[in-house]
XYZ file of C-alpha atoms in Angstrom:
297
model
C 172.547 114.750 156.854
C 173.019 117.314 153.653
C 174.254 120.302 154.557
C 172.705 123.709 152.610
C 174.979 124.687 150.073
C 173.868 127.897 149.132
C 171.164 130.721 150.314
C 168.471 130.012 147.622
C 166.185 127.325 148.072
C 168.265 123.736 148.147
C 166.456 121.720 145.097
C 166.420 125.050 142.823
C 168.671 124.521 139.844
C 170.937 126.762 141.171
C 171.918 125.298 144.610
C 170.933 121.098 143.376
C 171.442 119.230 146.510
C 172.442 115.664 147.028
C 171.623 113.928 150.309
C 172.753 110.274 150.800
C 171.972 109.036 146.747
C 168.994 111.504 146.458
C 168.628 114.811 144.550
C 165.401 116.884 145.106
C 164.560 119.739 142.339
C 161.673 121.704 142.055
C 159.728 120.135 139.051
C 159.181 121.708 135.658
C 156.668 120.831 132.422
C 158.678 118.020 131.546
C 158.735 116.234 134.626
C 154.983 115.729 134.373
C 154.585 112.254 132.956
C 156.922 110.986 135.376
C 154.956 112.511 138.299
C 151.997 111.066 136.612
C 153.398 107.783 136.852
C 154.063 108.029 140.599
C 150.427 109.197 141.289
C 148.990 106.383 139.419
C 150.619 103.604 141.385
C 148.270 104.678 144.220
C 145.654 106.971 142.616
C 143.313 106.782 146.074
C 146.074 107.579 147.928
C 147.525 110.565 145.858
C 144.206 112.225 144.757
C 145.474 115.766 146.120
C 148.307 115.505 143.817
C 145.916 113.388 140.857
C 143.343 116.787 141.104
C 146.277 119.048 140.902
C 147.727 117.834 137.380
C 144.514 117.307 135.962
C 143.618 121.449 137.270
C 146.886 122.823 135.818
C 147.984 119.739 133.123
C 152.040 120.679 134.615
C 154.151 119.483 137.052
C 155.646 122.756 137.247
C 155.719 125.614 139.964
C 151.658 127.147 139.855
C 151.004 130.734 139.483
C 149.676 130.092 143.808
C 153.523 130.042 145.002
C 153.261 126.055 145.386
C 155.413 123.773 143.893
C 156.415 120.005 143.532
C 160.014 118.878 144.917
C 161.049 115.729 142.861
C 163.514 113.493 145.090
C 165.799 111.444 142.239
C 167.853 108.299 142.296
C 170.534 108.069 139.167
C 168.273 110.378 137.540
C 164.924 108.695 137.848
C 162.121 110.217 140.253
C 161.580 108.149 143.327
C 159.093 110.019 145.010
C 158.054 114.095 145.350
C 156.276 116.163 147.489
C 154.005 118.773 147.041
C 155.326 121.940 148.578
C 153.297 125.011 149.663
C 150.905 126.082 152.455
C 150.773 122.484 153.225
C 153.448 119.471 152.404
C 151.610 116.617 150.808
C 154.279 113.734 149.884
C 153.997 111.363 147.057
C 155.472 107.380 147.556
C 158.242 109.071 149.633
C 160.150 106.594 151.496
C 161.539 106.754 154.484
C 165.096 107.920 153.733
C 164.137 109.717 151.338
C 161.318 112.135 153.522
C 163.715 112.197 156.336
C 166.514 114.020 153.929
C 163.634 116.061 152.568
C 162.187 117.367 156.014
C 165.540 118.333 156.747
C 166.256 120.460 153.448
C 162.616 122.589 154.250
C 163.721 122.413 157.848
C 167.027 124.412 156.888
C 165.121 126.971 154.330
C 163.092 127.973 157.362
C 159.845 127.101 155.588
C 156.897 127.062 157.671
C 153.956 124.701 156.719
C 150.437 124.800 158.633
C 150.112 120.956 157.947
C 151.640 117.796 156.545
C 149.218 115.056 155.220
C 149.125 111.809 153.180
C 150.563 107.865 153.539
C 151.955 107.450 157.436
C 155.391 106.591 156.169
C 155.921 109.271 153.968
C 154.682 111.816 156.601
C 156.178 110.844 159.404
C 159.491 109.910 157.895
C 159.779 114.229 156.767
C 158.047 115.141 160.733
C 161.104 112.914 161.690
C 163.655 115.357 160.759
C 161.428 118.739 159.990
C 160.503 118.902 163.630
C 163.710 119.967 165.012
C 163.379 123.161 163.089
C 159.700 123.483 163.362
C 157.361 125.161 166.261
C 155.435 122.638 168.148
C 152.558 121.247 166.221
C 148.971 121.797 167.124
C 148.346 117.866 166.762
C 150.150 114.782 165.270
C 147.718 112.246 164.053
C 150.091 109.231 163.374
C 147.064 106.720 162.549
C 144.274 107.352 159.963
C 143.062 104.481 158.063
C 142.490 105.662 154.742
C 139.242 103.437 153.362
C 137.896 103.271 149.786
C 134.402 101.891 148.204
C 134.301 100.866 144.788
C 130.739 100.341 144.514
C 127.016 101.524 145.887
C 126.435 100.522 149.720
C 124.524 97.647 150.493
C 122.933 100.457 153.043
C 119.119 102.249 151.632
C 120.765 105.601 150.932
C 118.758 108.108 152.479
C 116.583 110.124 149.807
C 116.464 113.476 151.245
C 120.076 114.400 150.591
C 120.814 116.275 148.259
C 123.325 119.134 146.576
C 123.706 122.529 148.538
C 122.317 125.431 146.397
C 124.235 128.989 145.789
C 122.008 130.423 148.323
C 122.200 128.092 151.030
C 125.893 129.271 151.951
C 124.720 131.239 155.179
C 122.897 128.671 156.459
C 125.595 125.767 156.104
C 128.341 127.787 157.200
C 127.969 127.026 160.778
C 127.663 123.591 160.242
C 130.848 123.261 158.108
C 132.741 125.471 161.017
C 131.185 122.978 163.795
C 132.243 120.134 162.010
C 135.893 122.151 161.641
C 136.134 122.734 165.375
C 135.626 118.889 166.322
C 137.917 117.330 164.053
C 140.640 120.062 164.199
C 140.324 121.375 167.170
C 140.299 125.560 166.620
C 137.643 127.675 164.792
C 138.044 127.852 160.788
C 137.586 131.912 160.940
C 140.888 132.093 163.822
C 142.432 134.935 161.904
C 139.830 136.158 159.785
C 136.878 133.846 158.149
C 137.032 134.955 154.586
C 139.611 132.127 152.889
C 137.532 129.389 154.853
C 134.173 131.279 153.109
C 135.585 131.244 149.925
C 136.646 127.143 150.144
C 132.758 126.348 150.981
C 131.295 128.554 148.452
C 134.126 126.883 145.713
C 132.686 123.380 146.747
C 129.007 124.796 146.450
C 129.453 125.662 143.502
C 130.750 122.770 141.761
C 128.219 120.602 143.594
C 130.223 118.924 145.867
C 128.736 120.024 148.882
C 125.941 117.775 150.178
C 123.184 118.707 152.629
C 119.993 117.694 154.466
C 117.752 120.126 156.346
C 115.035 120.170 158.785
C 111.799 121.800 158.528
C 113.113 124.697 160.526
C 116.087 125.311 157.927
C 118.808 123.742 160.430
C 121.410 120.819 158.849
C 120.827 117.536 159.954
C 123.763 115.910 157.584
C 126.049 117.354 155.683
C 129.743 116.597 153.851
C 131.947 117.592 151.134
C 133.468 115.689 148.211
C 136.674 117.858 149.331
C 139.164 116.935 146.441
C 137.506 115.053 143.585
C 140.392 113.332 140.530
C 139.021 111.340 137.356
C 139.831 108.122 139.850
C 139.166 109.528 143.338
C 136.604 111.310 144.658
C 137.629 111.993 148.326
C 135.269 112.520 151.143
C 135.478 115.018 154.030
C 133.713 116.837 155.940
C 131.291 114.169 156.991
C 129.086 116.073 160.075
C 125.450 114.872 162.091
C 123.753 117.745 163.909
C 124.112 116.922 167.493
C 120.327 116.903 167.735
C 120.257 114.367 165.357
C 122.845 112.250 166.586
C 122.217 108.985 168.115
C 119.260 108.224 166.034
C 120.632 105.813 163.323
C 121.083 108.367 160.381
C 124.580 108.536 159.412
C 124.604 105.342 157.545
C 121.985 106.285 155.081
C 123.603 110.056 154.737
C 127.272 108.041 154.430
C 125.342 105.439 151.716
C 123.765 108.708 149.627
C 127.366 110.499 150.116
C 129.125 107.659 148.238
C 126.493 107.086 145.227
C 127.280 110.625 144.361
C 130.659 110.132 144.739
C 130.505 107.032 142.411
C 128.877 109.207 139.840
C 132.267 111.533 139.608
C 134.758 108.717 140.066
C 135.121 105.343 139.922
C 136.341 105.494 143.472
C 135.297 107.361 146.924
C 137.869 107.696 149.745
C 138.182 109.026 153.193
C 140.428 108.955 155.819
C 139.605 108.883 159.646
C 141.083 109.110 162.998
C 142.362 105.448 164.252
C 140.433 106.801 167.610
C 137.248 107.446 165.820
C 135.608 103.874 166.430
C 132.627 105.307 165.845
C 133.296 106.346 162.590
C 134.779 103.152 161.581
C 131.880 101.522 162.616
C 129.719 103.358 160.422
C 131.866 103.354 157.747
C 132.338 99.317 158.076
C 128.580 99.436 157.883
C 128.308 101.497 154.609
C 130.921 99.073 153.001
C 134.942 100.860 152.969
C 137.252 98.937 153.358
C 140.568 99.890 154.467
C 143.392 100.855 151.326
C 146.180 102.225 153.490
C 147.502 104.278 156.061
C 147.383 108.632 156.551
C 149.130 110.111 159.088
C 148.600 114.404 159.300
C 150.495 116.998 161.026
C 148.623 120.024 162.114
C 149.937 123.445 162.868
């Protein structure tokens, strides 16, 4: 196990660590094609870190506070990680993660979740959680399922694009659907970030919505992070009223042919528990591309 050589941060230039073959370094400008290169060998996979680049065209340090850790063998980059209020790792093995999670361990970093492939996640939970306070939840199985063209499912005509003015009224829905899947309320500690995310995805019409005739959602979702490749979905709630009735399938089926209008992929990932879900996704026409795992704090 690599030992902390200095105070600073281990993989800043001025305290470079090695661990077993590996050296992690915060990324800079001209690490960016490289990076590029490890998103693209699994662009559904790495959309978070796919949307980033394309947002801020560098690999280096954003103006946010986050940052990307490269993790190098004989100079080339092996695999990276995103680092800031979450860890999102990139074709990390398992070595490699494990040495990782116990370099952020050792800063005293504190993360409120860890998401993407199983292996990569698990292998830096492996070695991060001795240093770490318990986690809310570890979800160690999430197929991660892709569709590359329109369902064979009618898509159901009514949804459509929430407008600038609807925020109030799909608030609640997006904080219900929050609460299932997570397990605590969105606004626990003040409601205002969580606002802000849902007005952002309004805005740039990725928010999609159907309502009854007395103004209450029926269906709604999120194209949550959106790449030129992947458009990933999330979000994906039925009014409990409405449940039970044989609607999600069209909703899911209209969800993915505006997906396929931003990229020539749509992703999600689910619980392994979820059966339902799969079920209805089955139906709609994923089909599994790989394996999430997420850590929740």
């Amino acid at each position: 196990m690599a030992k902390l050589l200095a105070r600073v941060a281990p993989w800043l230039p001025s305290a470079r660590q090695s661990a077993g073959g590996v050296e992690f370094r915060t990324l800079g400008g001209k690490d960016t094609s490289q990076l590029w290169d490890l998103v693209n060998s699994d662009s559904t996979a790495n959309v978070f870190m796919a949307a980033h680049l394309e947002a801020s065209g560098t690999a280096a340090p954003s103006s946010s506070g986050g940052e990307v850790i490269g993790a190098f063998h004989d100079s080339r980059m092996a695999s990276a990680c995103w680092t800031g209020v979450n860890l999102v790792p990139i074709g990390m093995t398992g070595d490699d993660a494990a040495a990782l999670g116990a370099l952020l361990g050792e800063s005293g970093r504190r993360f409120s979740s860890i998401f993407g492939p199983a292996t990569s996640v698990l292998g830096l939970w492996s070695t991060l959680r001795t240093f770490s306070p318990e986690p809310f939840d570890v979800r160690a199985e999430q197929p991660l399922l892709e569709i590359r063209q329109a369902s064979p499912v009618p898509p159901a005509a009514t949804l459509r694009h929430t407008e600038p003015h609807e925020l109030e009224q799909i608030l609640p829905a997006c904080a219900a659907m929050f609460e299932e899947e997570v397990g605590y309320s969105p606004y626990a500690g003040g409601g205002e970030h969580y606002r802000r995310r849902v007005a952002s995805l309004i805005r740039r019409r990725h928010s999609l919505v159907d309502f009854d005739g007395d103004g209450r959602v029926i269906f709604k979702a999120e194209l949550g992070t959106v790449s030129a490749s992947t458009a990933q979905i999330q979000g994906v709630w039925v009014n409990p009223d409405y449940r039970g009735q044989g609607l999600a399938a069209g909703y899911m089926s209209a969800v993915v042919n505006e997906a396929l209008k931003i990229a020539p992929v749509a992703s999600l990932y689910v619980n392994s528990f979820n059966t339902r879900a799969l079920a209805l996704y089955r139906t709609v026409g994923f089909v599994r591309a790989g394996e999430f795992a997420t850590v929740l704090f």
